């Protein structure tokens, strides 16, 4: 596990940071950070960040809310990185 923070009030992050690899990394980050700030720390590549999907517990967090969402201390954050084709428009 990579430790980014030694603070007792922390968040656990399990992140599959690349859509091309199966391995995931574990991080501990300071509580009080937004999802966007967490990503600045754990995923510096903006192209891979675009392919990421974030869950706090079992709740999906849409990308447009990353700058607003500050998970509670002790929360588990899961990051899944996927590539996919754009969905066709509905008729």
XYZ file of N, CA, C and O in Angstrom:
364
model
N 0.842 -1.176 0.000
C 0.000 0.000 0.000
C 0.883 1.234 0.000
O 1.783 1.353 0.798
N 0.607 2.161 -0.900
C 1.341 3.411 -0.950
C 0.715 4.381 0.035
O -0.481 4.627 -0.012
N 1.494 4.908 0.927
C 0.957 5.849 1.908
C 1.258 7.265 1.455
O 2.397 7.644 1.287
N 0.220 8.034 1.248
C 0.389 9.440 0.902
C 0.206 10.273 2.156
O 0.670 11.361 2.267
N -0.481 9.716 3.134
C -0.778 10.444 4.352
C -0.561 9.563 5.573
O -0.868 8.384 5.542
N -0.073 10.156 6.647
C 0.042 9.437 7.897
C -1.069 9.819 8.854
O -1.105 9.377 9.983
N -1.992 10.661 8.436
C -3.088 11.157 9.251
C -4.058 10.037 9.597
O -4.369 9.190 8.765
N -4.556 10.033 10.837
C -5.528 9.032 11.243
C -6.877 9.241 10.564
O -7.636 8.308 10.402
N -7.184 10.470 10.198
C -8.420 10.755 9.470
C -8.087 10.704 7.988
O -7.690 11.684 7.382
N -8.246 9.526 7.427
C -7.796 9.315 6.058
C -8.853 8.598 5.240
O -9.836 8.078 5.775
N -8.604 8.576 3.951
C -9.449 7.877 2.994
C -8.634 6.770 2.356
O -7.447 6.954 2.077
N -9.282 5.648 2.112
C -8.636 4.547 1.409
C -9.056 4.618 -0.058
O -10.239 4.773 -0.349
N -8.084 4.535 -0.940
C -8.353 4.574 -2.372
C -7.782 3.310 -3.007
O -6.605 3.001 -2.819
N -8.604 2.591 -3.723
C -8.156 1.434 -4.524
C -8.379 1.835 -5.961
O -9.501 2.094 -6.380
N -7.277 1.942 -6.713
C -7.358 2.512 -8.050
C -6.712 1.630 -9.103
O -5.552 1.258 -8.986
N -7.498 1.317 -10.128
C -6.975 0.707 -11.351
C -6.715 1.895 -12.273
O -7.636 2.440 -12.878
N -5.485 2.345 -12.313
C -5.159 3.621 -12.953
C -4.959 3.553 -14.456
O -4.839 4.575 -15.108
N -4.915 2.371 -15.016
C -4.739 2.237 -16.460
C -5.749 1.245 -17.010
O -5.933 0.167 -16.439
N -6.394 1.571 -18.140
C -7.324 0.614 -18.738
C -6.597 -0.543 -19.428
O -7.218 -1.509 -19.843
N -5.285 -0.455 -19.527
C -4.490 -1.449 -20.251
C -3.806 -2.459 -19.339
O -3.111 -3.352 -19.796
N -3.988 -2.315 -18.014
C -3.380 -3.219 -17.042
C -4.439 -3.638 -16.038
O -5.325 -2.859 -15.702
N -4.326 -4.856 -15.529
C -5.308 -5.342 -14.569
C -4.982 -4.990 -13.127
O -5.863 -5.015 -12.279
N -3.736 -4.657 -12.842
C -3.393 -4.426 -11.448
C -3.982 -3.114 -10.930
O -4.224 -2.186 -11.681
N -4.208 -3.103 -9.629
C -4.711 -1.918 -8.944
C -3.727 -1.543 -7.850
O -2.972 -2.381 -7.365
N -3.736 -0.283 -7.486
C -2.863 0.215 -6.425
C -3.727 0.712 -5.267
O -4.834 1.213 -5.481
N -3.218 0.590 -4.054
C -3.895 1.089 -2.871
C -3.181 2.337 -2.376
O -1.952 2.372 -2.315
N -3.978 3.344 -2.023
C -3.451 4.606 -1.524
C -4.209 4.990 -0.265
O -5.366 4.618 -0.088
N -3.573 5.751 0.596
C -4.220 6.399 1.723
C -3.987 7.891 1.541
O -2.849 8.326 1.380
N -5.081 8.651 1.512
C -4.976 10.096 1.302
C -5.681 10.831 2.431
O -6.525 10.260 3.126
N -5.346 12.090 2.605
C -5.960 12.908 3.653
C -7.449 13.080 3.426
O -7.890 13.326 2.300
N -8.214 12.981 4.497
C -9.631 13.308 4.437
C -9.744 14.816 4.215
O -8.843 15.578 4.569
N -10.830 15.231 3.611
C -11.047 16.652 3.354
C -10.721 17.064 1.932
O -11.082 18.148 1.502
N -10.043 16.181 1.182
C -9.745 16.478 -0.214
C -10.957 16.158 -1.083
O -11.738 15.262 -0.773
N -11.101 16.889 -2.192
C -12.140 16.552 -3.152
C -11.643 15.393 -4.009
O -10.439 15.101 -4.043
N -12.562 14.752 -4.723
C -12.181 13.675 -5.647
C -11.174 14.224 -6.655
O -10.175 13.576 -6.975
N -11.403 15.427 -7.128
C -10.493 16.050 -8.095
C -9.087 16.226 -7.512
O -8.084 15.939 -8.176
N -8.994 16.674 -6.272
C -7.689 16.847 -5.621
C -7.007 15.503 -5.389
O -5.780 15.395 -5.522
N -7.787 14.484 -5.066
C -7.221 13.143 -4.895
C -6.625 12.680 -6.218
O -5.514 12.148 -6.266
N -7.351 12.906 -7.304
C -6.853 12.500 -8.612
C -5.591 13.236 -9.011
O -4.714 12.673 -9.663
N -5.477 14.496 -8.654
C -4.246 15.239 -8.940
C -3.049 14.556 -8.294
O -1.938 14.602 -8.824
N -3.267 13.910 -7.159
C -2.201 13.232 -6.429
C -1.880 11.853 -6.996
O -0.720 11.511 -7.176
N -2.928 11.073 -7.292
C -2.667 9.678 -7.658
C -2.604 9.417 -9.160
O -2.058 8.404 -9.571
N -3.178 10.304 -9.981
C -3.158 10.081 -11.433
C -2.788 11.380 -12.157
O -3.640 12.178 -12.492
N -1.497 11.586 -12.386
C -1.058 12.821 -13.025
C -1.348 12.884 -14.535
O -1.317 13.956 -15.110
N -1.654 11.749 -15.162
C -1.881 11.724 -16.607
C -3.319 12.141 -16.935
O -4.265 11.401 -16.655
N -3.515 13.321 -17.537
C -4.874 13.799 -17.812
C -5.648 12.921 -18.789
O -6.872 12.826 -18.701
N -4.967 12.242 -19.699
C -5.655 11.357 -20.647
C -6.258 10.154 -19.915
O -7.394 9.764 -20.189
N -5.506 9.567 -18.998
C -6.028 8.432 -18.237
C -7.103 8.871 -17.245
O -8.033 8.137 -16.950
N -6.986 10.088 -16.741
C -7.992 10.619 -15.829
C -9.361 10.700 -16.517
O -10.394 10.474 -15.910
N -9.350 11.009 -17.817
C -10.594 11.097 -18.585
C -11.325 9.762 -18.673
O -12.541 9.728 -18.854
N -10.610 8.657 -18.571
C -11.210 7.321 -18.683
C -11.623 6.752 -17.323
O -12.084 5.628 -17.245
N -11.461 7.523 -16.257
C -11.706 7.022 -14.905
C -13.171 7.149 -14.496
O -13.864 8.099 -14.873
N -13.611 6.176 -13.703
C -14.932 6.166 -13.093
C -14.722 5.995 -11.593
O -14.002 5.090 -11.170
N -15.330 6.873 -10.804
C -15.069 6.906 -9.363
C -16.324 6.547 -8.578
O -17.424 7.023 -8.885
N -16.106 5.707 -7.551
C -17.173 5.321 -6.638
C -16.719 5.643 -5.220
O -15.576 5.393 -4.857
N -17.608 6.210 -4.428
C -17.381 6.382 -2.990
C -18.319 5.383 -2.336
O -19.546 5.522 -2.432
N -17.724 4.352 -1.736
C -18.540 3.227 -1.294
C -19.143 2.590 -2.537
O -18.441 2.261 -3.474
N -20.449 2.485 -2.570
C -21.103 1.924 -3.753
C -21.748 2.999 -4.626
O -22.415 2.691 -5.602
N -21.521 4.271 -4.296
C -22.135 5.373 -5.028
C -21.201 5.883 -6.115
O -20.072 6.274 -5.849
N -21.715 5.924 -7.350
C -20.961 6.469 -8.480
C -20.927 7.987 -8.381
O -21.941 8.619 -8.077
N -19.763 8.584 -8.637
C -19.622 10.041 -8.613
C -19.348 10.515 -10.040
O -18.267 10.254 -10.586
N -20.303 11.199 -10.670
C -20.076 11.707 -12.029
C -18.905 12.691 -12.066
O -18.684 13.448 -11.111
N -18.170 12.669 -13.150
C -16.982 13.507 -13.304
C -17.275 14.991 -13.038
O -16.467 15.701 -12.449
N -18.447 15.462 -13.453
C -18.764 16.884 -13.268
C -18.915 17.268 -11.796
O -18.934 18.459 -11.460
N -18.971 16.280 -10.899
C -19.071 16.559 -9.460
C -17.779 16.317 -8.695
O -17.741 16.516 -7.482
N -16.727 15.888 -9.367
C -15.473 15.574 -8.676
C -14.938 16.747 -7.872
O -14.358 16.558 -6.806
N -15.108 17.962 -8.359
C -14.568 19.130 -7.648
C -15.417 19.513 -6.439
O -14.998 20.320 -5.615
N -16.608 18.929 -6.294
C -17.511 19.237 -5.188
C -17.535 18.174 -4.095
O -17.899 18.464 -2.961
N -17.214 16.930 -4.447
C -17.384 15.810 -3.518
C -16.149 15.629 -2.644
O -15.043 15.433 -3.144
N -16.359 15.713 -1.324
C -15.318 15.468 -0.324
C -15.769 14.263 0.506
O -16.614 14.413 1.387
N -15.233 13.085 0.223
C -15.667 11.898 0.967
C -15.375 12.024 2.465
O -14.408 12.661 2.878
N -16.233 11.416 3.257
C -16.064 11.426 4.713
C -14.839 10.613 5.118
O -14.467 9.657 4.433
N -14.211 10.967 6.259
C -13.093 10.168 6.756
C -13.498 8.702 6.888
O -14.617 8.395 7.306
N -12.611 7.820 6.508
C -12.872 6.394 6.572
C -13.555 5.831 5.334
O -13.712 4.623 5.214
N -13.962 6.704 4.409
C -14.642 6.228 3.196
C -13.682 5.447 2.311
O -12.480 5.702 2.289
N -14.239 4.483 1.590
C -13.472 3.709 0.612
C -13.806 4.242 -0.768
O -14.967 4.310 -1.145
N -12.772 4.618 -1.508
C -12.942 5.147 -2.855
C -12.391 4.120 -3.834
O -11.275 3.628 -3.663
N -13.182 3.805 -4.845
C -12.749 2.881 -5.891
C -12.664 3.637 -7.201
O -13.565 4.408 -7.539
N -11.577 3.392 -7.916
C -11.385 4.016 -9.227
C -11.218 2.904 -10.244
O -10.378 2.026 -10.082
N -12.036 2.964 -11.271
C -11.940 2.014 -12.380
C -11.689 2.814 -13.640
O -12.379 3.798 -13.900
N -10.724 2.382 -14.397
C -10.380 3.076 -15.628
C -10.757 2.191 -16.797
O -10.337 1.042 -16.875
N -11.571 2.735 -17.679
C -12.056 1.962 -18.823
C -11.950 2.782 -20.094
O -12.090 3.996 -20.064
N -11.752 2.086 -21.175
C -11.883 2.727 -22.481
C -13.183 2.232 -23.075
O -13.590 1.095 -22.852
N -13.841 3.081 -23.787
C -15.092 2.675 -24.411
C -15.433 3.607 -25.564
O -14.998 4.747 -25.601
N -16.202 3.084 -26.488
C -16.661 3.878 -27.609
C -17.821 4.758 -27.145
O -18.553 4.392 -26.240
N -17.977 5.917 -27.763
C -19.101 6.765 -27.394
C -20.434 6.055 -27.657
O -20.543 5.288 -28.597
N -21.395 6.290 -26.804
C -22.716 5.688 -27.001
C -23.458 6.431 -28.099
O -23.402 7.660 -28.180
N -24.185 5.692 -28.944
C -24.959 6.376 -29.977
C -26.120 7.158 -29.360
O -26.620 6.785 -28.307
N -26.515 8.213 -30.022
C -27.624 9.024 -29.531
C -28.918 8.239 -29.599
O -29.112 7.430 -30.509
N -29.801 8.466 -28.650
C -31.104 7.796 -28.658
C -31.984 8.396 -29.742
O -31.936 9.606 -29.982
N -32.815 7.565 -30.389
C -33.690 8.101 -31.434
C -34.793 8.959 -30.876
O -35.186 8.957 -29.809
